[in-house]
Amino acid sequence: HCKKTGKASFRFYTTELEKQAEEEILIELRLKKALAQGGFRLHYQPVIDIKSGKLIGAEALVRLEDGQGATLGPDRFVPVAEATGLIADLGQWVVEEACRQHRIWLRQGMALTIAINVSPLQFRHPTFAKKLGEIISETGMSPGSIEIEVTESAVMDDVNEAVDILNRIKSLGVRIALDDFGTGYSSLSSLTSLPLDKLKVDQSFIRHIERDHASRAVTEAILSLGRSLRLDVHGEGIESEYELQYLSEHGCNQAQGYLFSRPLPAHEFALWCRQREAA
Ligand code: C2E
Ligand code: MG
Ligand code: MG
Ligand code: MG
């Protein structure tokens, strides 16, 4: 064992940790500023009914803007929001903003289901369901046009607790989708006790459908499981016609991905919809 190397690698390790901690502090500051001054934006990605080809919904995806044109994606700041407790306020903003936008589109004749992502801590927060209920009654929107997305891993962390919470959310009349399905470790038996409306097949399988036999096998298994449970099955991250065709042939009924559109700011999303209608 060499002392010198030990010291050197210790020093390197500390610097890396320090860099990471510093970055997290910077992100935390940006989150606080954005919450106080309105620096978050929602982008919307179309959800398509495969059989009819019709647009049926939009998934709201949050971004953090710095005011100078640079945008930070949720994979960077949602974990920091979770670690610092800011996720409750951020989540509340997302729900309110998505519902506000939904109403604007409804008035313009676009009746869409709006999908909202909810992180593990956020959906376990004691007042989440209550606040969601308040927003629904304040805005008068139809609860069935809201879809709450929780990830498989968030739910399976503590299935009994998740069943209780999801039942409470479900009793408001909103829909529930299990996001990133296939990447967690579901106990298949507990799937039947969750009040689900939809499985979203994770894009990591769809990405490899064309080349990889195992990804096809997993995708087909998920699609057939979802259908037997009478759930909607939704493919995410669809980038090619091949992937869409394959999913369609194997009983997938909803699709989302760059093949249709990237997530777009609200006004661009509305333009996209009009252009699609005209075409
Ligand atoms: P997710 O809910 O699974 O969302 C899908 C992600 O895949 C999005 O990334 C989307 O932009 C991206 N995507 C969609 N189609 C394609 C495609 O065809 N190819 C590829 N390569 N990517 C595609 P994004 O927007 O960076 O979001 C990442 C994750 O952050 C989301 O994964 C979700 O778990 C989380 N997230 C997003 N918005 C929110 C939010 O408002 N609240 C919370 N708690 N989490 C959020
Ligand atoms: Mg999602
Ligand atoms: Mg997903
Ligand atoms: Mg994801």
Short mmCIF file of C-alpha atoms and ligand atoms in Angstrom, two decimals:
data_model
loop_
_atom_site.label_atom_id
_atom_site.label_comp_id
_atom_site.label_asym_id
_atom_site.label_seq_id
_atom_site.Cartn_x
_atom_site.Cartn_y
_atom_site.Cartn_z
CA HIS A 1 0.00 0.00 0.00
CA CYS A 2 1.50 3.28 -1.06
CA LYS A 3 0.93 6.29 1.17
CA LYS A 4 1.68 8.82 -1.55
CA THR A 5 -0.98 7.53 -3.94
CA GLY A 6 -3.43 7.34 -1.08
CA LYS A 7 -2.93 11.00 -0.30
CA ALA A 8 -3.12 12.08 -3.90
CA SER A 9 -6.35 10.23 -4.61
CA PHE A 10 -7.84 11.49 -1.37
CA ARG A 11 -7.16 15.04 -2.44
CA PHE A 12 -8.66 14.40 -5.90
CA TYR A 13 -11.73 12.83 -4.35
CA THR A 14 -12.29 15.84 -2.08
CA THR A 15 -12.03 18.23 -5.00
CA GLU A 16 -14.59 16.28 -7.00
CA LEU A 17 -16.95 16.21 -4.05
CA GLU A 18 -16.43 19.90 -3.46
CA LYS A 19 -17.17 20.67 -7.09
CA GLN A 20 -20.37 18.67 -6.94
CA ALA A 21 -21.44 20.29 -3.67
CA GLU A 22 -20.71 23.72 -5.09
CA GLU A 23 -22.78 23.00 -8.17
CA GLU A 24 -25.67 21.80 -6.03
CA ILE A 25 -25.54 24.96 -3.96
CA LEU A 26 -25.61 27.05 -7.14
CA ILE A 27 -28.60 25.09 -8.41
CA GLU A 28 -30.33 25.48 -5.05
CA LEU A 29 -29.86 29.25 -5.27
CA ARG A 30 -31.23 29.28 -8.81
CA LEU A 31 -34.23 27.22 -7.69
CA LYS A 32 -35.01 29.64 -4.86
CA LYS A 33 -34.67 32.62 -7.17
CA ALA A 34 -36.85 30.97 -9.81
CA LEU A 35 -39.54 30.16 -7.24
CA ALA A 36 -39.54 33.76 -6.00
CA GLN A 37 -39.30 35.47 -9.39
CA GLY A 38 -40.86 33.01 -11.82
CA GLY A 39 -37.98 31.34 -13.63
CA PHE A 40 -39.64 28.02 -14.40
CA ARG A 41 -41.30 27.12 -17.70
CA LEU A 42 -43.33 24.14 -18.74
CA HIS A 43 -42.76 22.56 -22.11
CA TYR A 44 -45.38 20.26 -23.57
CA GLN A 45 -44.88 17.10 -25.59
CA PRO A 46 -47.75 15.66 -27.67
CA VAL A 47 -49.31 12.29 -26.84
CA ILE A 48 -50.83 10.49 -29.82
CA ASP A 49 -53.50 7.81 -30.03
CA ILE A 50 -51.82 5.27 -32.29
CA LYS A 51 -54.93 3.85 -33.98
CA SER A 52 -56.50 7.14 -34.98
CA GLY A 53 -53.28 9.14 -35.19
CA LYS A 54 -55.05 11.85 -33.19
CA LEU A 55 -53.47 14.12 -30.63
CA ILE A 56 -55.04 13.25 -27.28
CA GLY A 57 -52.81 14.84 -24.68
CA ALA A 58 -49.67 16.61 -23.62
CA GLU A 59 -47.04 15.81 -21.03
CA ALA A 60 -45.86 18.86 -19.08
CA LEU A 61 -42.07 18.87 -18.57
CA VAL A 62 -40.48 21.53 -16.38
CA ARG A 63 -37.43 23.63 -17.29
CA LEU A 64 -35.39 26.16 -15.34
CA GLU A 65 -34.47 29.27 -17.30
CA ASP A 66 -31.71 31.65 -16.29
CA GLY A 67 -33.10 34.68 -18.12
CA GLN A 68 -30.17 34.79 -20.54
CA GLY A 69 -31.52 32.09 -22.81
CA ALA A 70 -29.91 29.10 -21.08
CA THR A 71 -32.16 26.29 -19.92
CA LEU A 72 -31.54 23.61 -17.34
CA GLY A 73 -33.37 20.27 -17.63
CA PRO A 74 -35.22 18.54 -14.80
CA ASP A 75 -32.69 15.70 -14.50
CA ARG A 76 -30.25 18.34 -13.20
CA PHE A 77 -32.44 20.25 -10.77
CA VAL A 78 -35.31 17.99 -9.65
CA PRO A 79 -32.91 15.88 -7.52
CA VAL A 80 -31.63 19.09 -5.88
CA ALA A 81 -35.21 20.26 -5.31
CA GLU A 82 -35.94 16.92 -3.66
CA ALA A 83 -32.85 17.05 -1.45
CA THR A 84 -33.54 20.62 -0.28
CA GLY A 85 -37.30 20.33 0.26
CA LEU A 86 -38.00 22.86 -2.50
CA ILE A 87 -39.84 20.16 -4.46
CA ALA A 88 -43.13 20.83 -2.65
CA ASP A 89 -43.26 24.45 -3.89
CA LEU A 90 -41.92 23.56 -7.33
CA GLY A 91 -44.45 20.75 -7.66
CA GLN A 92 -47.26 23.03 -6.61
CA TRP A 93 -46.23 25.56 -9.26
CA VAL A 94 -46.11 22.83 -11.93
CA VAL A 95 -49.62 21.62 -11.11
CA GLU A 96 -51.06 25.16 -11.09
CA GLU A 97 -49.33 26.18 -14.30
CA ALA A 98 -50.30 22.99 -16.16
CA CYS A 99 -53.94 23.41 -15.11
CA ARG A 100 -53.90 27.09 -16.11
CA GLN A 101 -52.56 26.18 -19.56
CA HIS A 102 -55.05 23.34 -19.90
CA ARG A 103 -57.91 25.79 -19.40
CA ILE A 104 -56.56 28.20 -22.01
CA TRP A 105 -56.33 25.40 -24.56
CA LEU A 106 -59.77 24.12 -23.68
CA ARG A 107 -61.22 27.60 -24.36
CA GLN A 108 -59.43 27.52 -27.73
CA GLY A 109 -61.11 24.23 -28.54
CA MET A 110 -58.20 21.92 -27.70
CA ALA A 111 -59.46 19.26 -25.31
CA LEU A 112 -56.35 17.47 -24.08
CA THR A 113 -55.38 15.22 -21.22
CA ILE A 114 -52.56 16.94 -19.39
CA ALA A 115 -49.92 14.68 -17.85
CA ILE A 116 -48.03 15.95 -14.80
CA ASN A 117 -44.89 14.34 -13.39
CA VAL A 118 -44.72 13.95 -9.65
CA SER A 119 -41.49 13.05 -7.87
CA PRO A 120 -41.31 10.47 -5.05
CA LEU A 121 -41.15 12.93 -2.14
CA GLN A 122 -43.76 15.16 -3.69
CA PHE A 123 -46.43 12.50 -4.05
CA ARG A 124 -45.69 11.23 -0.54
CA HIS A 125 -46.09 14.74 0.87
CA PRO A 126 -49.08 14.68 3.25
CA THR A 127 -50.90 17.59 1.60
CA PHE A 128 -50.28 16.71 -2.06
CA ALA A 129 -53.68 15.10 -2.72
CA LYS A 130 -55.49 17.81 -0.75
CA LYS A 131 -53.83 20.63 -2.70
CA LEU A 132 -54.48 18.89 -6.01
CA GLY A 133 -58.15 18.63 -5.02
CA GLU A 134 -58.22 22.35 -4.20
CA ILE A 135 -56.75 23.31 -7.56
CA ILE A 136 -59.29 21.11 -9.34
CA SER A 137 -62.23 22.71 -7.55
CA GLU A 138 -60.85 26.25 -7.86
CA THR A 139 -60.30 25.94 -11.60
CA GLY A 140 -63.42 23.89 -12.18
CA MET A 141 -61.52 21.66 -14.56
CA SER A 142 -62.60 18.12 -15.22
CA PRO A 143 -60.36 15.90 -13.05
CA GLY A 144 -60.42 13.17 -15.69
CA SER A 145 -58.34 15.38 -17.95
CA ILE A 146 -55.45 15.35 -15.47
CA GLU A 147 -53.04 12.44 -15.47
CA ILE A 148 -50.55 12.12 -12.61
CA GLU A 149 -47.30 10.32 -13.57
CA VAL A 150 -45.39 8.54 -10.85
CA THR A 151 -42.33 6.45 -11.60
CA GLU A 152 -42.29 2.75 -11.01
CA SER A 153 -39.34 3.02 -8.62
CA ALA A 154 -41.07 5.72 -6.54
CA VAL A 155 -44.10 3.51 -6.07
CA MET A 156 -42.29 0.25 -5.40
CA ASP A 157 -40.17 1.87 -2.68
CA ASP A 158 -43.03 1.32 -0.26
CA VAL A 159 -45.94 -0.29 -2.04
CA ASN A 160 -48.44 -0.25 0.83
CA GLU A 161 -47.99 3.44 1.44
CA ALA A 162 -48.12 4.13 -2.30
CA VAL A 163 -51.42 2.25 -2.63
CA ASP A 164 -52.97 4.45 0.08
CA ILE A 165 -51.73 7.69 -1.42
CA LEU A 166 -52.59 6.75 -4.98
CA ASN A 167 -56.10 5.73 -3.91
CA ARG A 168 -56.53 9.15 -2.33
CA ILE A 169 -55.32 10.86 -5.51
CA LYS A 170 -57.43 8.57 -7.66
CA SER A 171 -60.55 9.37 -5.63
CA LEU A 172 -60.33 12.95 -6.93
CA GLY A 173 -61.16 11.52 -10.33
CA VAL A 174 -57.71 12.06 -11.88
CA ARG A 175 -55.93 9.41 -13.90
CA ILE A 176 -52.73 7.71 -12.78
CA ALA A 177 -49.88 6.56 -15.02
CA LEU A 178 -46.87 4.48 -14.03
CA ASP A 179 -43.87 6.17 -15.68
CA ASP A 180 -40.56 4.61 -16.78
CA PHE A 181 -42.10 1.18 -16.46
CA GLY A 182 -39.66 -1.72 -16.73
CA THR A 183 -36.68 0.08 -15.20
CA GLY A 184 -37.64 -0.45 -11.55
CA TYR A 185 -38.19 -3.74 -9.86
CA SER A 186 -41.93 -4.19 -9.67
CA SER A 187 -43.47 -6.87 -7.64
CA LEU A 188 -45.91 -7.93 -10.31
CA SER A 189 -48.52 -8.94 -7.75
CA SER A 190 -48.58 -5.44 -6.25
CA LEU A 191 -49.29 -3.97 -9.68
CA THR A 192 -52.84 -5.28 -9.35
CA SER A 193 -53.40 -3.41 -6.08
CA LEU A 194 -52.39 -0.03 -7.51
CA PRO A 195 -55.22 2.11 -8.94
CA LEU A 196 -53.54 2.56 -12.33
CA ASP A 197 -54.89 3.73 -15.66
CA LYS A 198 -51.73 3.51 -17.73
CA LEU A 199 -48.28 1.96 -18.10
CA LYS A 200 -45.61 4.00 -19.85
CA VAL A 201 -43.01 1.71 -21.39
CA ASP A 202 -39.62 3.25 -20.67
CA GLN A 203 -37.72 4.65 -23.63
CA SER A 204 -34.63 2.58 -22.82
CA PHE A 205 -36.39 -0.51 -24.27
CA ILE A 206 -37.90 1.29 -27.21
CA ARG A 207 -34.50 2.75 -28.08
CA HIS A 208 -33.20 -0.77 -28.83
CA ILE A 209 -36.25 -2.44 -30.34
CA GLU A 210 -34.74 -2.53 -33.81
CA ARG A 211 -31.38 -4.07 -32.87
CA ASP A 212 -31.86 -5.98 -29.65
CA HIS A 213 -33.93 -9.11 -29.23
CA ALA A 214 -34.06 -8.79 -25.42
CA SER A 215 -35.49 -5.25 -25.62
CA ARG A 216 -38.20 -6.51 -27.97
CA ALA A 217 -39.00 -9.35 -25.60
CA VAL A 218 -39.31 -7.01 -22.60
CA THR A 219 -41.39 -4.50 -24.56
CA GLU A 220 -43.79 -7.19 -25.73
CA ALA A 221 -44.09 -8.59 -22.21
CA ILE A 222 -44.92 -5.14 -20.79
CA LEU A 223 -47.46 -4.44 -23.54
CA SER A 224 -49.22 -7.73 -22.99
CA LEU A 225 -49.14 -7.32 -19.18
CA GLY A 226 -50.66 -3.85 -19.46
CA ARG A 227 -53.36 -5.01 -21.83
CA SER A 228 -54.29 -7.98 -19.62
CA LEU A 229 -54.66 -5.57 -16.70
CA ARG A 230 -56.88 -3.44 -18.99
CA LEU A 231 -54.57 -0.46 -18.79
CA ASP A 232 -53.62 1.99 -21.49
CA VAL A 233 -50.14 1.18 -22.71
CA HIS A 234 -48.02 4.08 -23.84
CA GLY A 235 -44.65 4.01 -25.59
CA GLU A 236 -42.29 6.86 -24.73
CA GLY A 237 -39.21 8.09 -26.53
CA ILE A 238 -40.40 6.99 -29.98
CA GLU A 239 -37.97 8.34 -32.57
CA SER A 240 -38.56 6.25 -35.69
CA GLU A 241 -41.40 4.97 -37.86
CA TYR A 242 -40.03 1.49 -37.27
CA GLU A 243 -40.50 1.81 -33.51
CA LEU A 244 -44.00 3.20 -33.93
CA GLN A 245 -44.99 0.44 -36.33
CA TYR A 246 -43.58 -2.22 -34.04
CA LEU A 247 -45.41 -0.88 -30.97
CA SER A 248 -48.62 -0.55 -32.93
CA GLU A 249 -48.41 -4.16 -34.10
CA HIS A 250 -47.87 -5.34 -30.53
CA GLY A 251 -50.88 -3.66 -29.00
CA CYS A 252 -49.47 -0.37 -27.77
CA ASN A 253 -52.22 2.26 -27.95
CA GLN A 254 -50.50 5.57 -27.18
CA ALA A 255 -47.27 7.11 -28.40
CA GLN A 256 -44.96 9.99 -27.55
CA GLY A 257 -41.52 10.94 -28.78
CA TYR A 258 -39.34 13.03 -31.07
CA LEU A 259 -40.90 11.26 -34.09
CA PHE A 260 -43.94 13.48 -33.44
CA SER A 261 -42.36 16.40 -31.64
CA ARG A 262 -39.89 17.43 -28.98
CA PRO A 263 -41.38 19.05 -25.88
CA LEU A 264 -42.35 22.61 -26.89
CA PRO A 265 -43.16 25.90 -25.14
CA ALA A 266 -46.95 26.41 -24.90
CA HIS A 267 -47.32 28.77 -27.87
CA GLU A 268 -45.21 26.53 -30.14
CA PHE A 269 -47.20 23.52 -29.00
CA ALA A 270 -50.43 25.24 -30.04
CA LEU A 271 -48.88 26.09 -33.44
CA TRP A 272 -47.79 22.49 -33.86
CA CYS A 273 -51.34 21.31 -33.18
CA ARG A 274 -52.83 23.70 -35.73
CA GLN A 275 -50.33 22.71 -38.39
CA ARG A 276 -51.04 19.05 -37.75
CA GLU A 277 -54.77 19.62 -38.00
CA ALA A 278 -54.35 21.48 -41.26
CA ALA A 279 -52.18 18.74 -42.76
P1 C2E B 1 -40.11 11.40 -18.08
O1 C2E B 1 -41.35 11.78 -17.38
O2 C2E B 1 -39.90 9.95 -18.37
O3 C2E B 1 -40.12 12.26 -19.42
C1 C2E B 1 -39.62 11.84 -20.65
C2 C2E B 1 -38.29 12.47 -20.96
O4 C2E B 1 -37.82 11.96 -22.20
C3 C2E B 1 -38.30 13.98 -21.12
O5 C2E B 1 -37.04 14.50 -20.69
C4 C2E B 1 -38.45 14.14 -22.63
O6 C2E B 1 -37.98 15.37 -23.11
C5 C2E B 1 -37.60 13.01 -23.12
N1 C2E B 1 -38.03 12.53 -24.42
C6 C2E B 1 -39.27 12.53 -24.95
N2 C2E B 1 -39.29 11.96 -26.18
C7 C2E B 1 -38.02 11.58 -26.43
C8 C2E B 1 -37.38 10.94 -27.56
O7 C2E B 1 -38.00 10.60 -28.55
N3 C2E B 1 -36.05 10.68 -27.44
C9 C2E B 1 -35.34 11.05 -26.33
N4 C2E B 1 -34.03 10.78 -26.32
N5 C2E B 1 -35.90 11.67 -25.27
C10 C2E B 1 -37.23 11.92 -25.32
P2 C2E B 1 -36.92 15.74 -19.71
O8 C2E B 1 -37.91 16.79 -20.11
O9 C2E B 1 -35.49 16.12 -19.63
O10 C2E B 1 -37.40 15.15 -18.33
C11 C2E B 1 -36.66 14.18 -17.64
C12 C2E B 1 -37.39 13.67 -16.44
O11 C2E B 1 -37.54 14.71 -15.45
C13 C2E B 1 -38.82 13.21 -16.73
O12 C2E B 1 -38.81 11.91 -17.28
C14 C2E B 1 -39.46 13.29 -15.36
O13 C2E B 1 -39.18 12.13 -14.63
C15 C2E B 1 -38.73 14.47 -14.74
N6 C2E B 1 -39.61 15.66 -14.78
C16 C2E B 1 -39.93 16.45 -15.83
N7 C2E B 1 -40.79 17.42 -15.49
C17 C2E B 1 -41.04 17.25 -14.16
C18 C2E B 1 -41.87 17.95 -13.20
O14 C2E B 1 -42.59 18.91 -13.51
N8 C2E B 1 -41.84 17.47 -11.92
C19 C2E B 1 -41.10 16.40 -11.55
N9 C2E B 1 -41.15 15.99 -10.27
N10 C2E B 1 -40.33 15.72 -12.42
C20 C2E B 1 -40.28 16.14 -13.71
MG MG B 2 -43.25 11.41 -17.40
MG MG B 3 -40.69 8.25 -18.57
MG MG B 4 -37.79 9.45 -16.88
#
